[in-house]
PDB file of C-alpha atoms in Angstrom:
ATOM      1  CA  MET A   1      -1.388  -5.992  12.256  1.00 39.00           C
ATOM      2  CA  LYS A   2      -4.268  -5.552   9.380  1.00 39.00           C
ATOM      3  CA  LYS A   3      -4.076  -8.437   6.679  1.00 41.00           C
ATOM      4  CA  CYS A   4      -3.901  -7.842   3.322  1.00 37.00           C
ATOM      5  CA  ILE A   5      -4.002  -9.902   0.322  1.00 35.00           C
ATOM      6  CA  LEU A   6      -0.713  -9.693  -1.664  1.00 37.00           C
ATOM      7  CA  PHE A   7      -2.364  -9.750  -5.150  1.00 35.00           C
ATOM      8  CA  SER A   8      -4.473 -12.777  -3.196  1.00 32.00           C
ATOM      9  CA  ILE A   9      -1.504 -14.830  -3.884  1.00 38.00           C
ATOM     10  CA  ILE A  10       1.948 -15.198  -3.123  1.00 41.00           C
ATOM     11  CA  ILE A  11       4.543 -15.730  -6.172  1.00 46.00           C
ATOM     12  CA  LEU A  12       7.591 -16.933  -5.403  1.00 48.00           C
ATOM     13  CA  LEU A  13      10.688 -16.244  -7.346  1.00 45.00           C
ATOM     14  CA  PHE A  14      14.344 -17.488  -6.945  1.00 43.00           C
ATOM     15  CA  VAL A  15      17.479 -15.858  -9.103  1.00 41.00           C
ATOM     16  CA  ALA A  16      19.637 -17.879 -11.037  1.00 37.00           C
ATOM     17  CA  CYS A  17      23.725 -17.227 -10.173  1.00 33.00           C
ATOM     18  CA  GLU A  18      24.403 -16.931 -14.005  1.00 36.00           C
ATOM     19  CA  LYS A  19      24.371 -13.778 -15.953  1.00 37.00           C
ATOM     20  CA  PRO A  20      23.344 -14.449 -19.342  1.00 41.00           C
ATOM     21  CA  GLN A  21      23.116 -11.814 -22.168  1.00 47.00           C
ATOM     22  CA  PRO A  22      19.793 -10.898 -22.798  1.00 49.00           C
ATOM     23  CA  THR A  23      17.676 -11.738 -25.862  1.00 51.00           C
ATOM     24  CA  GLU A  24      16.058  -9.272 -27.790  1.00 58.00           C
ATOM     25  CA  ASN A  25      12.302  -9.756 -28.628  1.00 61.00           C
ATOM     26  CA  PRO A  26      12.153 -13.438 -27.223  1.00 60.00           C
ATOM     27  CA  THR A  27       9.123 -15.518 -27.972  1.00 65.00           C
ATOM     28  CA  MET A  28       7.227 -16.966 -25.088  1.00 61.00           C
ATOM     29  CA  ASP A  29       9.037 -20.242 -25.890  1.00 63.00           C
ATOM     30  CA  ASP A  30      11.983 -18.629 -25.445  1.00 59.00           C
ATOM     31  CA  ILE A  31      10.901 -17.303 -22.393  1.00 53.00           C
ATOM     32  CA  LEU A  32       9.132 -20.342 -20.545  1.00 55.00           C
ATOM     33  CA  ASN A  33      11.039 -23.245 -21.809  1.00 61.00           C
ATOM     34  CA  THR A  34      12.523 -25.213 -18.386  1.00 79.00           C
ATOM     35  CA  THR A  35      10.605 -26.396 -15.164  1.00 83.00           C
ATOM     36  CA  GLU A  36      12.393 -26.960 -11.892  1.00 88.00           C
ATOM     37  CA  SER A  37      10.426 -28.636  -8.800  1.00 88.00           C
ATOM     38  CA  ILE A  38      11.059 -28.258  -5.272  1.00 92.00           C
ATOM     39  CA  GLU A  39       9.840 -30.728  -2.700  1.00 93.00           C
ATOM     40  CA  VAL A  40       8.643 -29.587   1.107  1.00 94.00           C
ATOM     41  CA  SER A  41       7.338 -32.421   3.159  1.00 94.00           C
ATOM     42  CA  GLY A  42       5.864 -34.225   0.143  1.00 95.00           C
ATOM     43  CA  ILE A  43       4.357 -31.058  -1.323  1.00 95.00           C
ATOM     44  CA  LYS A  44       5.672 -30.550  -5.067  1.00 94.00           C
ATOM     45  CA  TYR A  45       5.828 -27.085  -6.388  1.00 94.00           C
ATOM     46  CA  ASN A  46       6.974 -25.816  -9.684  1.00 92.00           C
ATOM     47  CA  MET A  47       9.041 -23.137 -10.525  1.00 92.00           C
ATOM     48  CA  VAL A  48       9.314 -21.913 -14.417  1.00 91.00           C
ATOM     49  CA  LEU A  49      12.588 -20.410 -15.862  1.00 91.00           C
ATOM     50  CA  VAL A  50      12.300 -17.130 -17.218  1.00 92.00           C
ATOM     51  CA  LYS A  51      15.242 -16.230 -19.655  1.00 90.00           C
ATOM     52  CA  ALA A  52      16.813 -12.710 -19.487  1.00 94.00           C
ATOM     53  CA  GLY A  53      15.351 -10.166 -21.939  1.00 95.00           C
ATOM     54  CA  THR A  54      14.106  -6.848 -22.582  1.00 95.00           C
ATOM     55  CA  PHE A  55      10.610  -5.731 -22.826  1.00 94.00           C
ATOM     56  CA  MET A  56       8.379  -2.328 -22.842  1.00 94.00           C
ATOM     57  CA  MET A  57       6.595  -2.235 -19.683  1.00 94.00           C
ATOM     58  CA  GLY A  58       3.898   0.387 -18.784  1.00 91.00           C
ATOM     59  CA  ALA A  59       0.640   1.321 -20.197  1.00 91.00           C
ATOM     60  CA  LEU A  60       0.240   2.889 -23.862  1.00 91.00           C
ATOM     61  CA  GLU A  61      -0.308   6.463 -24.280  1.00 87.00           C
ATOM     62  CA  GLY A  62      -3.962   7.207 -24.331  1.00 88.00           C
ATOM     63  CA  ASP A  63      -5.160   4.088 -21.964  1.00 90.00           C
ATOM     64  CA  THR A  64      -8.119   5.372 -20.338  1.00 90.00           C
ATOM     65  CA  MET A  65      -7.666   2.628 -17.654  1.00 92.00           C
ATOM     66  CA  ALA A  66      -4.093   3.330 -17.177  1.00 89.00           C
ATOM     67  CA  VAL A  67      -2.952   4.933 -13.839  1.00 91.00           C
ATOM     68  CA  ASN A  68      -0.116   7.765 -13.432  1.00 88.00           C
ATOM     69  CA  THR A  69       2.147   4.855 -11.923  1.00 88.00           C
ATOM     70  CA  GLU A  70       2.077   3.202 -15.264  1.00 89.00           C
ATOM     71  CA  MET A  71       3.374   6.106 -17.376  1.00 89.00           C
ATOM     72  CA  PRO A  72       5.211   6.911 -19.400  1.00 90.00           C
ATOM     73  CA  ARG A  73       5.931   3.074 -21.112  1.00 91.00           C
ATOM     74  CA  HIS A  74       9.810   2.370 -21.212  1.00 93.00           C
ATOM     75  CA  GLN A  75      12.111  -0.288 -22.073  1.00 96.00           C
ATOM     76  CA  VAL A  76      13.234  -2.851 -19.110  1.00 96.00           C
ATOM     77  CA  THR A  77      16.057  -5.140 -19.485  1.00 97.00           C
ATOM     78  CA  LEU A  78      16.389  -8.214 -17.189  1.00 97.00           C
ATOM     79  CA  THR A  79      19.836  -9.285 -17.026  1.00 96.00           C
ATOM     80  CA  GLN A  80      19.728 -12.521 -15.022  1.00 95.00           C
ATOM     81  CA  ASP A  81      17.780 -15.585 -15.826  1.00 93.00           C
ATOM     82  CA  TYR A  82      15.172 -16.281 -12.987  1.00 93.00           C
ATOM     83  CA  TYR A  83      12.663 -19.260 -11.824  1.00 93.00           C
ATOM     84  CA  ILE A  84       9.224 -17.739 -10.909  1.00 94.00           C
ATOM     85  CA  GLY A  85       6.298 -20.030  -9.325  1.00 93.00           C
ATOM     86  CA  GLY A  86       4.299 -21.872 -12.239  1.00 91.00           C
ATOM     87  CA  THR A  87       1.226 -20.879 -10.108  1.00 92.00           C
ATOM     88  CA  GLU A  88       0.214 -19.519  -6.809  1.00 94.00           C
ATOM     89  CA  VAL A  89       1.505 -20.619  -3.675  1.00 96.00           C
ATOM     90  CA  THR A  90      -0.601 -23.499  -2.526  1.00 97.00           C
ATOM     91  CA  GLN A  91      -2.290 -23.196   1.322  1.00 97.00           C
ATOM     92  CA  GLU A  92      -0.687 -26.904   1.563  1.00 97.00           C
ATOM     93  CA  LEU A  93       2.642 -25.893   0.749  1.00 97.00           C
ATOM     94  CA  TYR A  94       2.425 -22.313   2.950  1.00 98.00           C
ATOM     95  CA  GLU A  95       1.097 -24.773   5.664  1.00 97.00           C
ATOM     96  CA  ALA A  96       4.209 -27.362   5.089  1.00 97.00           C
ATOM     97  CA  VAL A  97       6.676 -24.378   5.112  1.00 97.00           C
ATOM     98  CA  THR A  98       5.178 -22.208   8.038  1.00 97.00           C
ATOM     99  CA  GLY A  99       2.877 -24.595  10.182  1.00 97.00           C
ATOM    100  CA  LYS A 100      -0.073 -22.347   9.861  1.00 96.00           C
ATOM    101  CA  ASN A 101      -2.974 -21.655   7.322  1.00 97.00           C
ATOM    102  CA  PRO A 102      -4.235 -18.025   7.414  1.00 96.00           C
ATOM    103  CA  SER A 103      -6.207 -18.375   4.080  1.00 97.00           C
ATOM    104  CA  HIS A 104     -10.171 -17.418   4.420  1.00 95.00           C
ATOM    105  CA  PHE A 105     -11.326 -19.536   1.554  1.00 94.00           C
ATOM    106  CA  LYS A 106      -9.928 -23.211   2.926  1.00 96.00           C
ATOM    107  CA  GLY A 107      -8.655 -25.838   0.019  1.00 97.00           C
ATOM    108  CA  ALA A 108      -5.100 -27.575   0.242  1.00 96.00           C
ATOM    109  CA  LYS A 109      -4.658 -26.807  -3.620  1.00 96.00           C
ATOM    110  CA  GLN A 110      -6.163 -23.431  -3.321  1.00 97.00           C
ATOM    111  CA  PRO A 111      -4.119 -20.242  -3.433  1.00 97.00           C
ATOM    112  CA  VAL A 112      -2.789 -19.078   0.103  1.00 97.00           C
ATOM    113  CA  ASP A 113      -4.686 -15.457   0.812  1.00 96.00           C
ATOM    114  CA  GLY A 114      -4.589 -13.268   3.732  1.00 95.00           C
ATOM    115  CA  VAL A 115      -0.876 -13.052   3.956  1.00 97.00           C
ATOM    116  CA  THR A 116       0.517  -9.679   4.642  1.00 96.00           C
ATOM    117  CA  TYR A 117       3.910  -8.434   3.009  1.00 96.00           C
ATOM    118  CA  SER A 118       6.025  -9.081   6.015  1.00 97.00           C
ATOM    119  CA  GLU A 119       4.493 -13.044   6.269  1.00 97.00           C
ATOM    120  CA  ALA A 120       5.276 -13.414   2.643  1.00 97.00           C
ATOM    121  CA  LEU A 121       8.831 -12.379   3.406  1.00 97.00           C
ATOM    122  CA  ASP A 122       9.292 -14.784   6.213  1.00 97.00           C
ATOM    123  CA  PHE A 123       7.378 -17.417   4.092  1.00 97.00           C
ATOM    124  CA  CYS A 124      10.191 -17.139   1.397  1.00 96.00           C
ATOM    125  CA  LYS A 125      13.009 -17.105   3.965  1.00 97.00           C
ATOM    126  CA  ALA A 126      11.610 -20.363   5.731  1.00 97.00           C
ATOM    127  CA  LEU A 127      11.022 -22.038   1.937  1.00 97.00           C
ATOM    128  CA  GLY A 128      14.680 -21.131   1.722  1.00 96.00           C
ATOM    129  CA  ASP A 129      15.835 -23.113   4.666  1.00 96.00           C
ATOM    130  CA  LYS A 130      13.941 -25.842   3.751  1.00 96.00           C
ATOM    131  CA  THR A 131      15.110 -26.533   0.197  1.00 94.00           C
ATOM    132  CA  GLY A 132      18.647 -24.754   0.235  1.00 94.00           C
ATOM    133  CA  HIS A 133      17.446 -22.114  -2.484  1.00 94.00           C
ATOM    134  CA  THR A 134      17.174 -18.484  -2.153  1.00 95.00           C
ATOM    135  CA  PHE A 135      13.639 -17.400  -2.418  1.00 95.00           C
ATOM    136  CA  THR A 136      12.199 -13.849  -2.940  1.00 96.00           C
ATOM    137  CA  LEU A 137       9.178 -12.146  -3.890  1.00 96.00           C
ATOM    138  CA  PRO A 138       9.315 -10.984  -7.902  1.00 95.00           C
ATOM    139  CA  THR A 139      10.172  -7.243  -8.637  1.00 95.00           C
ATOM    140  CA  GLU A 140       7.413  -5.500 -10.537  1.00 94.00           C
ATOM    141  CA  ALA A 141       9.559  -6.094 -13.833  1.00 95.00           C
ATOM    142  CA  GLN A 142      10.164  -9.667 -13.381  1.00 96.00           C
ATOM    143  CA  TRP A 143       6.368 -10.191 -12.525  1.00 93.00           C
ATOM    144  CA  GLU A 144       5.272  -8.386 -15.516  1.00 93.00           C
ATOM    145  CA  TYR A 145       8.131  -9.965 -17.712  1.00 94.00           C
ATOM    146  CA  ALA A 146       6.843 -13.422 -16.841  1.00 91.00           C
ATOM    147  CA  ALA A 147       3.000 -12.775 -17.003  1.00 84.00           C
TER     148      ALA A 147
END
């Protein structure tokens, strides 16, 4: 199977069980104000809480760099708080979870690369099995809101 780079990183996410009310026009301090750490085989990884809210997603009309799938700009509401990886998944974390390191550019603290979508999903499941949390890849809306 041909390897592809998934944004050259894997960003993790686990969804909180609560359903808070979305915040209209939240500040970055409102959105990113809490971190939670997970640990696997002595490797710590920080997750950042992103509070529910509403934002405008998509490119502005007239943006010459935009592609058709980014149009039209529209309002999106995320109704649940969620945690997202504070950084890219490191090679040492990926290896601690899966026992392998597919990266071309080696370095324990470097982002893992060369991971297929299927392998990213397998990693999320294995990480959940090791930590007792549920991990998924972020949706496009969750990714853009957090970014």
